[in-house]
Amino acid sequence: MKLLRLTKKGLYCQQGKFYLDPWSKVDHAIISHGHADHARWGMKHYLCHTDSKAILKQRLGKDLSIETMPYNKPRTINGVAVSFHPAGHVIGSAQIRLEYKGRVEVFSGDYKTQPDFITTPFEPVKCHSFITESTFGLPIYRWKSEDAIQKELHNWIGYNQSQNRTSVFVGYSLGKAQRIMSLIDGVDEVFVHRSIHNLNEAIASSGYKIPKTQLLTADFNKKDVEGKLIIVPPAMLDSRMFKRIPNAATAICSGWMQIRGNRRWRAADAGFAVSDHADWDGLISAIKATEAEEVYVTHGSQATFSRYLNEMSIEAYELKTEYGEEELANSETKTADA
């Protein structure tokens, strides 16, 4: 990389005098999306995609100094042309393209190449250097189509309702919850935990259309939710509220559910491989589409994936960062952010 270098505070562009998704306090931060490992509190000024502004204010504080840009509309910062391009990860997620004196480098943040029903689809960006995640950078991870996933979820809900059970989906409040909402929209009433409800309101306030849901209050009436659909964040699984849900059937929604053994996580009734990250084929296709001369591999299966790229004659290097969602793997202390 010639425009970006790794520092103790994060990825820094010397020419532009700004950081990309820094993990320590800086004056000027350009943010790829609203997840906590990429958008942190304490920056003097933030620049993010238009649809991320309300999310950042909801999660980090209403008094933030934030500027926004839409996709594919560059602006010049200290001589560096900066533009956002769809990452397909969560609402408002963006790849960050930098251009300076003919040199183009792209920081992808987190991304997903498979289209879904709610997120702006991923668009590859040609560049000289490309920074990629590798959360699911192993051949075992290959996602089903959105239609196939939707059919699985609908069939599961139908079976639960035939058994007088309440279908409870477990997924991270930002990204996964909205994705689940889009997959089950129209089947029955959907109730969501307050953390999801608050983000939904923030997203809707910026003009983004999302499926209709109802707030699951702490003192909810059991009869109101019996046999209905509920979405909660992973942190609620041991809560008193969760235990009050009548005859609950629980489904973990995460890319880690691709591995059969993980479907027994916390004795859940089901596991669905619903991920906001690119699968193996998605990572490979995205990198090839950039036509990058060099690729830097960050959080996930860095060693394995970068080695594979080099075997494909794609010059690749590991890049150690502090990114990495609170992923739901085998640990019960982690959350379904993958």
mmCIF file of C-alpha atoms in Angstrom:
data_model
loop_
_atom_site.group_PDB
_atom_site.id
_atom_site.type_symbol
_atom_site.label_atom_id
_atom_site.label_comp_id
_atom_site.label_asym_id
_atom_site.label_seq_id
_atom_site.Cartn_x
_atom_site.Cartn_y
_atom_site.Cartn_z
ATOM 1 C CA MET A 1 0.000 0.000 0.000
ATOM 2 C CA LYS A 2 1.244 3.461 -0.886
ATOM 3 C CA LEU A 3 -1.690 5.592 0.239
ATOM 4 C CA LEU A 4 -2.467 3.709 3.437
ATOM 5 C CA ARG A 5 -0.216 2.558 6.233
ATOM 6 C CA LEU A 6 -0.935 0.662 9.424
ATOM 7 C CA THR A 7 -0.414 2.658 12.634
ATOM 8 C CA LYS A 8 -1.183 2.097 16.311
ATOM 9 C CA LYS A 9 -4.443 3.968 15.821
ATOM 10 C CA GLY A 10 -5.485 2.252 12.607
ATOM 11 C CA LEU A 11 -5.159 2.608 8.843
ATOM 12 C CA TYR A 12 -3.855 6.089 8.050
ATOM 13 C CA CYS A 13 -3.742 8.034 4.795
ATOM 14 C CA GLN A 14 -0.791 10.415 5.080
ATOM 15 C CA GLN A 15 -1.733 12.413 1.985
ATOM 16 C CA GLY A 16 -5.341 12.908 3.076
ATOM 17 C CA LYS A 17 -4.614 13.209 6.816
ATOM 18 C CA PHE A 18 -7.453 10.888 7.830
ATOM 19 C CA TYR A 19 -7.948 7.360 9.174
ATOM 20 C CA LEU A 20 -10.185 4.538 7.974
ATOM 21 C CA ASP A 21 -12.193 2.798 10.736
ATOM 22 C CA PRO A 22 -9.621 3.719 13.436
ATOM 23 C CA TRP A 23 -9.623 1.851 16.743
ATOM 24 C CA SER A 24 -8.173 4.754 18.754
ATOM 25 C CA LYS A 25 -9.270 8.386 19.001
ATOM 26 C CA VAL A 26 -8.310 10.547 16.002
ATOM 27 C CA ASP A 27 -9.386 13.878 14.521
ATOM 28 C CA HIS A 28 -10.744 12.654 11.168
ATOM 29 C CA ALA A 29 -12.245 9.174 10.722
ATOM 30 C CA ILE A 30 -13.850 7.749 7.600
ATOM 31 C CA ILE A 31 -16.178 4.924 8.621
ATOM 32 C CA SER A 32 -17.142 1.928 6.472
ATOM 33 C CA HIS A 33 -20.203 0.859 8.509
ATOM 34 C CA GLY A 34 -21.836 0.947 11.927
ATOM 35 C CA HIS A 35 -20.570 -2.225 13.611
ATOM 36 C CA ALA A 36 -18.733 -1.590 16.859
ATOM 37 C CA ASP A 37 -15.297 -2.787 15.715
ATOM 38 C CA HIS A 38 -15.344 -0.386 12.745
ATOM 39 C CA ALA A 39 -17.218 2.604 14.184
ATOM 40 C CA ARG A 40 -15.893 3.574 17.605
ATOM 41 C CA TRP A 41 -16.670 6.433 19.950
ATOM 42 C CA GLY A 42 -14.281 9.327 20.512
ATOM 43 C CA MET A 43 -13.394 10.663 17.044
ATOM 44 C CA LYS A 44 -13.594 14.448 16.545
ATOM 45 C CA HIS A 45 -15.111 14.174 13.075
ATOM 46 C CA TYR A 46 -16.747 11.268 11.250
ATOM 47 C CA LEU A 47 -17.449 10.755 7.556
ATOM 48 C CA CYS A 48 -19.771 7.883 6.647
ATOM 49 C CA HIS A 49 -22.379 6.818 4.101
ATOM 50 C CA THR A 50 -25.699 8.647 4.246
ATOM 51 C CA ASP A 51 -27.561 5.585 5.583
ATOM 52 C CA SER A 52 -25.019 5.071 8.381
ATOM 53 C CA LYS A 53 -25.412 8.499 9.991
ATOM 54 C CA ALA A 54 -28.492 7.682 12.060
ATOM 55 C CA ILE A 55 -26.962 4.334 13.025
ATOM 56 C CA LEU A 56 -23.768 5.969 14.308
ATOM 57 C CA LYS A 57 -25.745 8.559 16.260
ATOM 58 C CA GLN A 58 -27.900 5.845 17.802
ATOM 59 C CA ARG A 59 -24.902 3.739 18.810
ATOM 60 C CA LEU A 60 -22.264 6.354 19.641
ATOM 61 C CA GLY A 61 -24.172 9.484 20.644
ATOM 62 C CA LYS A 62 -26.427 12.118 19.148
ATOM 63 C CA ASP A 63 -23.843 14.919 19.457
ATOM 64 C CA LEU A 64 -21.311 13.399 17.049
ATOM 65 C CA SER A 65 -19.787 15.595 14.353
ATOM 66 C CA ILE A 66 -20.760 13.639 11.236
ATOM 67 C CA GLU A 67 -20.629 14.343 7.516
ATOM 68 C CA THR A 68 -22.068 11.960 4.959
ATOM 69 C CA MET A 69 -21.740 10.984 1.307
ATOM 70 C CA PRO A 70 -23.876 8.772 -0.951
ATOM 71 C CA TYR A 71 -22.436 5.937 -3.009
ATOM 72 C CA ASN A 72 -20.349 6.720 -6.094
ATOM 73 C CA LYS A 73 -20.080 10.483 -5.463
ATOM 74 C CA PRO A 74 -16.410 11.313 -4.777
ATOM 75 C CA ARG A 75 -15.134 14.248 -2.789
ATOM 76 C CA THR A 76 -11.574 15.513 -2.487
ATOM 77 C CA ILE A 77 -9.901 15.616 0.929
ATOM 78 C CA ASN A 78 -6.451 17.220 0.969
ATOM 79 C CA GLY A 79 -5.913 16.176 -2.633
ATOM 80 C CA VAL A 80 -7.178 12.595 -2.178
ATOM 81 C CA ALA A 81 -10.364 11.609 -4.030
ATOM 82 C CA VAL A 82 -12.552 9.634 -1.609
ATOM 83 C CA SER A 83 -15.697 7.746 -2.586
ATOM 84 C CA PHE A 84 -18.040 5.143 -1.095
ATOM 85 C CA HIS A 85 -19.157 2.011 -2.945
ATOM 86 C CA PRO A 86 -21.717 -0.600 -1.836
ATOM 87 C CA ALA A 87 -20.298 -3.370 0.335
ATOM 88 C CA GLY A 88 -23.491 -5.433 0.671
ATOM 89 C CA HIS A 89 -22.702 -6.106 4.338
ATOM 90 C CA VAL A 90 -25.333 -4.184 6.326
ATOM 91 C CA ILE A 91 -27.461 -1.096 5.711
ATOM 92 C CA GLY A 92 -25.136 1.817 4.965
ATOM 93 C CA SER A 93 -22.007 -0.321 4.602
ATOM 94 C CA ALA A 94 -19.425 0.961 2.144
ATOM 95 C CA GLN A 95 -16.108 0.130 0.583
ATOM 96 C CA ILE A 96 -13.848 3.173 0.776
ATOM 97 C CA ARG A 97 -12.012 4.043 -2.430
ATOM 98 C CA LEU A 98 -9.003 6.363 -2.342
ATOM 99 C CA GLU A 99 -7.308 7.871 -5.398
ATOM 100 C CA TYR A 100 -4.211 10.034 -5.416
ATOM 101 C CA LYS A 101 -2.055 10.856 -8.455
ATOM 102 C CA GLY A 102 -3.468 7.889 -10.378
ATOM 103 C CA ARG A 103 -3.014 5.412 -7.534
ATOM 104 C CA VAL A 104 -6.224 3.654 -6.348
ATOM 105 C CA GLU A 105 -6.567 1.734 -3.094
ATOM 106 C CA VAL A 106 -9.779 0.232 -1.708
ATOM 107 C CA PHE A 107 -10.578 -0.630 1.880
ATOM 108 C CA SER A 108 -13.547 -2.988 1.777
ATOM 109 C CA GLY A 109 -14.384 -3.048 5.499
ATOM 110 C CA ASP A 110 -16.737 -6.022 5.799
ATOM 111 C CA TYR A 111 -18.618 -7.112 2.698
ATOM 112 C CA LYS A 112 -20.974 -9.689 1.217
ATOM 113 C CA THR A 113 -21.272 -10.387 -2.492
ATOM 114 C CA GLN A 114 -24.499 -12.411 -2.307
ATOM 115 C CA PRO A 115 -27.520 -10.127 -2.823
ATOM 116 C CA ASP A 116 -30.179 -10.080 -0.121
ATOM 117 C CA PHE A 117 -33.591 -8.458 0.217
ATOM 118 C CA ILE A 118 -32.571 -5.364 2.184
ATOM 119 C CA THR A 119 -28.947 -4.253 1.642
ATOM 120 C CA THR A 120 -27.602 -2.324 -1.353
ATOM 121 C CA PRO A 121 -25.798 -5.024 -3.395
ATOM 122 C CA PHE A 122 -22.003 -5.233 -3.444
ATOM 123 C CA GLU A 123 -20.209 -3.572 -6.351
ATOM 124 C CA PRO A 124 -16.591 -4.524 -7.184
ATOM 125 C CA VAL A 125 -14.155 -1.629 -7.510
ATOM 126 C CA LYS A 126 -11.029 -1.867 -9.674
ATOM 127 C CA CYS A 127 -7.894 -0.795 -7.842
ATOM 128 C CA HIS A 128 -4.152 -1.284 -7.377
ATOM 129 C CA SER A 129 -4.403 -2.429 -3.738
ATOM 130 C CA PHE A 130 -7.386 -4.102 -2.092
ATOM 131 C CA ILE A 131 -7.886 -4.719 1.631
ATOM 132 C CA THR A 132 -10.204 -7.659 2.221
ATOM 133 C CA GLU A 133 -11.680 -9.351 5.246
ATOM 134 C CA SER A 134 -11.528 -13.160 5.489
ATOM 135 C CA THR A 135 -14.088 -14.007 8.176
ATOM 136 C CA PHE A 136 -15.245 -17.041 6.207
ATOM 137 C CA GLY A 137 -12.097 -17.550 4.172
ATOM 138 C CA LEU A 138 -12.303 -21.345 4.042
ATOM 139 C CA PRO A 139 -13.849 -23.527 1.283
ATOM 140 C CA ILE A 140 -16.407 -25.044 3.681
ATOM 141 C CA TYR A 141 -18.291 -21.747 3.792
ATOM 142 C CA ARG A 142 -20.625 -21.466 0.813
ATOM 143 C CA TRP A 143 -23.982 -19.744 1.278
ATOM 144 C CA LYS A 144 -27.355 -20.696 -0.162
ATOM 145 C CA SER A 145 -29.323 -18.183 -2.216
ATOM 146 C CA GLU A 146 -31.574 -15.720 -0.392
ATOM 147 C CA ASP A 147 -34.650 -17.456 -1.816
ATOM 148 C CA ALA A 148 -33.453 -20.833 -0.507
ATOM 149 C CA ILE A 149 -32.726 -19.392 2.950
ATOM 150 C CA GLN A 150 -36.132 -17.725 3.014
ATOM 151 C CA LYS A 151 -37.840 -21.017 2.186
ATOM 152 C CA GLU A 152 -35.982 -22.764 5.027
ATOM 153 C CA LEU A 153 -37.037 -20.095 7.527
ATOM 154 C CA HIS A 154 -40.657 -20.129 6.362
ATOM 155 C CA ASN A 155 -40.830 -23.927 6.585
ATOM 156 C CA TRP A 156 -39.386 -23.825 10.099
ATOM 157 C CA ILE A 157 -41.911 -21.204 11.176
ATOM 158 C CA GLY A 158 -44.766 -23.245 9.675
ATOM 159 C CA TYR A 159 -43.670 -26.354 11.549
ATOM 160 C CA ASN A 160 -43.385 -24.425 14.814
ATOM 161 C CA GLN A 161 -46.848 -22.963 14.419
ATOM 162 C CA SER A 162 -48.269 -26.423 13.776
ATOM 163 C CA GLN A 163 -46.780 -27.404 17.151
ATOM 164 C CA ASN A 164 -48.052 -24.234 18.878
ATOM 165 C CA ARG A 165 -44.515 -22.951 19.342
ATOM 166 C CA THR A 166 -43.186 -19.399 19.170
ATOM 167 C CA SER A 167 -40.387 -18.928 16.615
ATOM 168 C CA VAL A 168 -37.456 -17.014 18.105
ATOM 169 C CA PHE A 169 -34.593 -15.908 15.869
ATOM 170 C CA VAL A 170 -31.271 -14.923 17.424
ATOM 171 C CA GLY A 171 -29.179 -12.391 15.534
ATOM 172 C CA TYR A 172 -27.075 -9.280 16.039
ATOM 173 C CA SER A 173 -29.064 -6.036 16.443
ATOM 174 C CA LEU A 174 -27.471 -4.275 13.452
ATOM 175 C CA GLY A 175 -27.468 -6.095 10.149
ATOM 176 C CA LYS A 176 -28.541 -9.599 11.046
ATOM 177 C CA ALA A 177 -31.818 -8.538 12.660
ATOM 178 C CA GLN A 178 -32.856 -6.435 9.649
ATOM 179 C CA ARG A 179 -31.860 -9.260 7.317
ATOM 180 C CA ILE A 180 -34.032 -11.733 9.252
ATOM 181 C CA MET A 181 -36.882 -9.221 9.201
ATOM 182 C CA SER A 182 -36.680 -9.070 5.416
ATOM 183 C CA LEU A 183 -36.647 -12.868 5.134
ATOM 184 C CA ILE A 184 -39.740 -13.458 7.294
ATOM 185 C CA ASP A 185 -41.674 -10.317 6.371
ATOM 186 C CA GLY A 186 -45.372 -11.024 5.772
ATOM 187 C CA VAL A 187 -45.483 -14.453 7.434
ATOM 188 C CA ASP A 188 -46.905 -13.245 10.763
ATOM 189 C CA GLU A 189 -46.458 -10.521 13.355
ATOM 190 C CA VAL A 190 -42.784 -9.889 14.185
ATOM 191 C CA PHE A 191 -41.712 -8.691 17.636
ATOM 192 C CA VAL A 192 -38.196 -7.373 18.251
ATOM 193 C CA HIS A 193 -36.104 -6.606 21.309
ATOM 194 C CA ARG A 194 -35.658 -2.942 22.237
ATOM 195 C CA SER A 195 -32.039 -2.781 20.975
ATOM 196 C CA ILE A 196 -33.261 -3.867 17.544
ATOM 197 C CA HIS A 197 -36.321 -1.620 17.738
ATOM 198 C CA ASN A 198 -34.192 1.439 18.494
ATOM 199 C CA LEU A 199 -31.918 0.770 15.521
ATOM 200 C CA ASN A 200 -34.925 0.165 13.296
ATOM 201 C CA GLU A 201 -36.309 3.559 14.292
ATOM 202 C CA ALA A 202 -32.966 5.224 13.595
ATOM 203 C CA ILE A 203 -32.713 3.586 10.176
ATOM 204 C CA ALA A 204 -36.302 4.499 9.303
ATOM 205 C CA SER A 205 -35.724 8.102 10.404
ATOM 206 C CA SER A 206 -33.212 8.503 7.586
ATOM 207 C CA GLY A 207 -35.840 7.491 5.027
ATOM 208 C CA TYR A 208 -34.768 3.865 4.641
ATOM 209 C CA LYS A 209 -37.723 1.473 4.283
ATOM 210 C CA ILE A 210 -37.601 -1.607 6.506
ATOM 211 C CA PRO A 211 -40.229 -4.264 7.325
ATOM 212 C CA LYS A 212 -42.793 -3.508 10.018
ATOM 213 C CA THR A 213 -42.159 -4.893 13.506
ATOM 214 C CA GLN A 214 -43.481 -4.451 17.021
ATOM 215 C CA LEU A 215 -41.523 -3.726 20.187
ATOM 216 C CA LEU A 216 -41.136 -6.634 22.601
ATOM 217 C CA THR A 217 -41.408 -4.878 25.948
ATOM 218 C CA ALA A 218 -40.016 -6.291 29.183
ATOM 219 C CA ASP A 219 -43.530 -6.863 30.522
ATOM 220 C CA PHE A 220 -44.974 -8.329 27.315
ATOM 221 C CA ASN A 221 -48.221 -10.285 27.467
ATOM 222 C CA LYS A 222 -47.456 -13.936 26.739
ATOM 223 C CA LYS A 223 -50.719 -14.389 24.845
ATOM 224 C CA ASP A 224 -49.792 -11.560 22.456
ATOM 225 C CA VAL A 225 -46.589 -13.272 21.262
ATOM 226 C CA GLU A 226 -47.601 -16.924 21.493
ATOM 227 C CA GLY A 227 -47.061 -18.590 18.109
ATOM 228 C CA LYS A 228 -45.692 -15.373 16.620
ATOM 229 C CA LEU A 229 -42.180 -14.421 15.418
ATOM 230 C CA ILE A 230 -39.562 -12.841 17.679
ATOM 231 C CA ILE A 231 -36.051 -11.540 16.978
ATOM 232 C CA VAL A 232 -33.611 -10.996 19.844
ATOM 233 C CA PRO A 233 -29.854 -10.288 20.123
ATOM 234 C CA PRO A 234 -27.672 -13.126 21.483
ATOM 235 C CA ALA A 235 -27.140 -11.356 24.799
ATOM 236 C CA MET A 236 -30.800 -11.979 25.648
ATOM 237 C CA LEU A 237 -30.594 -15.781 25.589
ATOM 238 C CA ASP A 238 -30.057 -16.098 29.353
ATOM 239 C CA SER A 239 -32.339 -13.227 30.305
ATOM 240 C CA ARG A 240 -35.535 -13.318 32.316
ATOM 241 C CA MET A 241 -37.363 -11.827 29.316
ATOM 242 C CA PHE A 242 -36.265 -14.661 27.055
ATOM 243 C CA LYS A 243 -37.382 -17.282 29.569
ATOM 244 C CA ARG A 244 -40.874 -15.745 29.593
ATOM 245 C CA ILE A 245 -41.419 -16.420 25.883
ATOM 246 C CA PRO A 246 -44.103 -19.112 25.701
ATOM 247 C CA ASN A 247 -43.074 -22.471 24.225
ATOM 248 C CA ALA A 248 -40.101 -20.946 22.389
ATOM 249 C CA ALA A 249 -38.339 -22.640 19.478
ATOM 250 C CA THR A 250 -34.945 -20.976 19.061
ATOM 251 C CA ALA A 251 -32.921 -20.549 15.859
ATOM 252 C CA ILE A 252 -29.374 -19.182 15.748
ATOM 253 C CA CYS A 253 -28.722 -17.211 12.563
ATOM 254 C CA SER A 254 -25.023 -16.996 11.717
ATOM 255 C CA GLY A 255 -22.559 -18.059 9.070
ATOM 256 C CA TRP A 256 -20.974 -20.317 11.665
ATOM 257 C CA MET A 257 -24.098 -22.486 11.464
ATOM 258 C CA GLN A 258 -22.681 -23.804 8.189
ATOM 259 C CA ILE A 259 -20.709 -26.186 10.381
ATOM 260 C CA ARG A 260 -23.188 -28.753 11.667
ATOM 261 C CA GLY A 261 -21.635 -29.004 15.125
ATOM 262 C CA ASN A 262 -22.313 -25.339 15.815
ATOM 263 C CA ARG A 263 -26.035 -25.948 15.443
ATOM 264 C CA ARG A 264 -25.998 -27.397 18.942
ATOM 265 C CA TRP A 265 -24.864 -24.056 20.323
ATOM 266 C CA ARG A 266 -26.671 -23.518 23.634
ATOM 267 C CA ALA A 267 -29.027 -26.358 22.727
ATOM 268 C CA ALA A 268 -30.810 -24.213 20.140
ATOM 269 C CA ASP A 269 -33.588 -25.885 18.202
ATOM 270 C CA ALA A 270 -32.192 -24.862 14.820
ATOM 271 C CA GLY A 271 -29.301 -23.109 13.139
ATOM 272 C CA PHE A 272 -29.450 -21.240 9.844
ATOM 273 C CA ALA A 273 -26.371 -20.157 7.880
ATOM 274 C CA VAL A 274 -27.417 -16.525 7.464
ATOM 275 C CA SER A 275 -24.331 -14.341 7.202
ATOM 276 C CA ASP A 276 -23.586 -10.703 6.444
ATOM 277 C CA HIS A 277 -20.079 -11.627 5.243
ATOM 278 C CA ALA A 278 -18.837 -12.993 1.918
ATOM 279 C CA ASP A 279 -18.455 -16.754 1.678
ATOM 280 C CA TRP A 280 -15.438 -18.483 0.139
ATOM 281 C CA ASP A 281 -16.621 -18.066 -3.456
ATOM 282 C CA GLY A 282 -17.679 -14.478 -2.766
ATOM 283 C CA LEU A 283 -14.268 -13.523 -1.434
ATOM 284 C CA ILE A 284 -12.483 -15.046 -4.428
ATOM 285 C CA SER A 285 -14.827 -13.473 -6.997
ATOM 286 C CA ALA A 286 -14.659 -10.040 -5.344
ATOM 287 C CA ILE A 287 -10.863 -10.039 -5.272
ATOM 288 C CA LYS A 288 -10.578 -11.167 -8.890
ATOM 289 C CA ALA A 289 -13.026 -8.464 -9.974
ATOM 290 C CA THR A 290 -10.848 -5.721 -8.452
ATOM 291 C CA GLU A 291 -7.912 -6.763 -10.674
ATOM 292 C CA ALA A 292 -5.729 -5.598 -7.775
ATOM 293 C CA GLU A 293 -1.958 -5.963 -8.055
ATOM 294 C CA GLU A 294 -1.755 -6.678 -4.316
ATOM 295 C CA VAL A 295 -4.244 -7.844 -1.723
ATOM 296 C CA TYR A 296 -4.060 -7.353 2.039
ATOM 297 C CA VAL A 297 -5.988 -9.874 4.108
ATOM 298 C CA THR A 298 -7.345 -8.846 7.471
ATOM 299 C CA HIS A 299 -9.559 -10.398 10.169
ATOM 300 C CA GLY A 300 -10.655 -14.006 9.813
ATOM 301 C CA SER A 301 -8.739 -16.871 8.225
ATOM 302 C CA GLN A 302 -5.851 -14.569 7.318
ATOM 303 C CA ALA A 303 -3.013 -17.078 7.042
ATOM 304 C CA THR A 304 -4.939 -19.717 5.108
ATOM 305 C CA PHE A 305 -6.666 -17.302 2.777
ATOM 306 C CA SER A 306 -3.604 -15.194 1.958
ATOM 307 C CA ARG A 307 -1.614 -18.363 1.269
ATOM 308 C CA TYR A 308 -4.326 -19.580 -1.100
ATOM 309 C CA LEU A 309 -4.327 -16.259 -2.959
ATOM 310 C CA ASN A 310 -0.573 -16.458 -3.438
ATOM 311 C CA GLU A 311 -0.969 -19.981 -4.813
ATOM 312 C CA MET A 312 -3.413 -18.457 -7.334
ATOM 313 C CA SER A 313 -0.643 -16.000 -8.315
ATOM 314 C CA ILE A 314 -2.417 -13.123 -6.575
ATOM 315 C CA GLU A 315 0.138 -11.246 -4.479
ATOM 316 C CA ALA A 316 -1.305 -11.288 -0.962
ATOM 317 C CA TYR A 317 -0.167 -10.274 2.513
ATOM 318 C CA GLU A 318 -1.591 -10.606 6.003
ATOM 319 C CA LEU A 319 -2.628 -7.335 7.630
ATOM 320 C CA LYS A 320 -3.013 -7.417 11.414
ATOM 321 C CA THR A 321 -5.783 -5.082 12.558
ATOM 322 C CA GLU A 322 -8.169 -4.806 15.487
ATOM 323 C CA TYR A 323 -11.228 -5.572 13.370
ATOM 324 C CA GLY A 324 -13.299 -8.670 13.882
ATOM 325 C CA GLU A 325 -16.944 -8.781 14.846
ATOM 326 C CA GLU A 326 -18.071 -10.387 18.075
ATOM 327 C CA GLU A 327 -18.589 -13.552 16.097
ATOM 328 C CA LEU A 328 -20.671 -16.498 17.195
ATOM 329 C CA ALA A 329 -18.388 -19.492 16.951
ATOM 330 C CA ASN A 330 -18.174 -22.124 19.682
ATOM 331 C CA SER A 331 -17.881 -19.673 22.540
ATOM 332 C CA GLU A 332 -21.048 -18.890 24.468
ATOM 333 C CA THR A 333 -19.663 -15.447 25.270
ATOM 334 C CA LYS A 334 -19.701 -14.353 21.641
ATOM 335 C CA THR A 335 -22.557 -12.870 19.659
ATOM 336 C CA ALA A 336 -24.094 -13.689 16.304
ATOM 337 C CA ASP A 337 -22.527 -10.849 14.357
ATOM 338 C CA ALA A 338 -21.310 -13.065 11.523
#
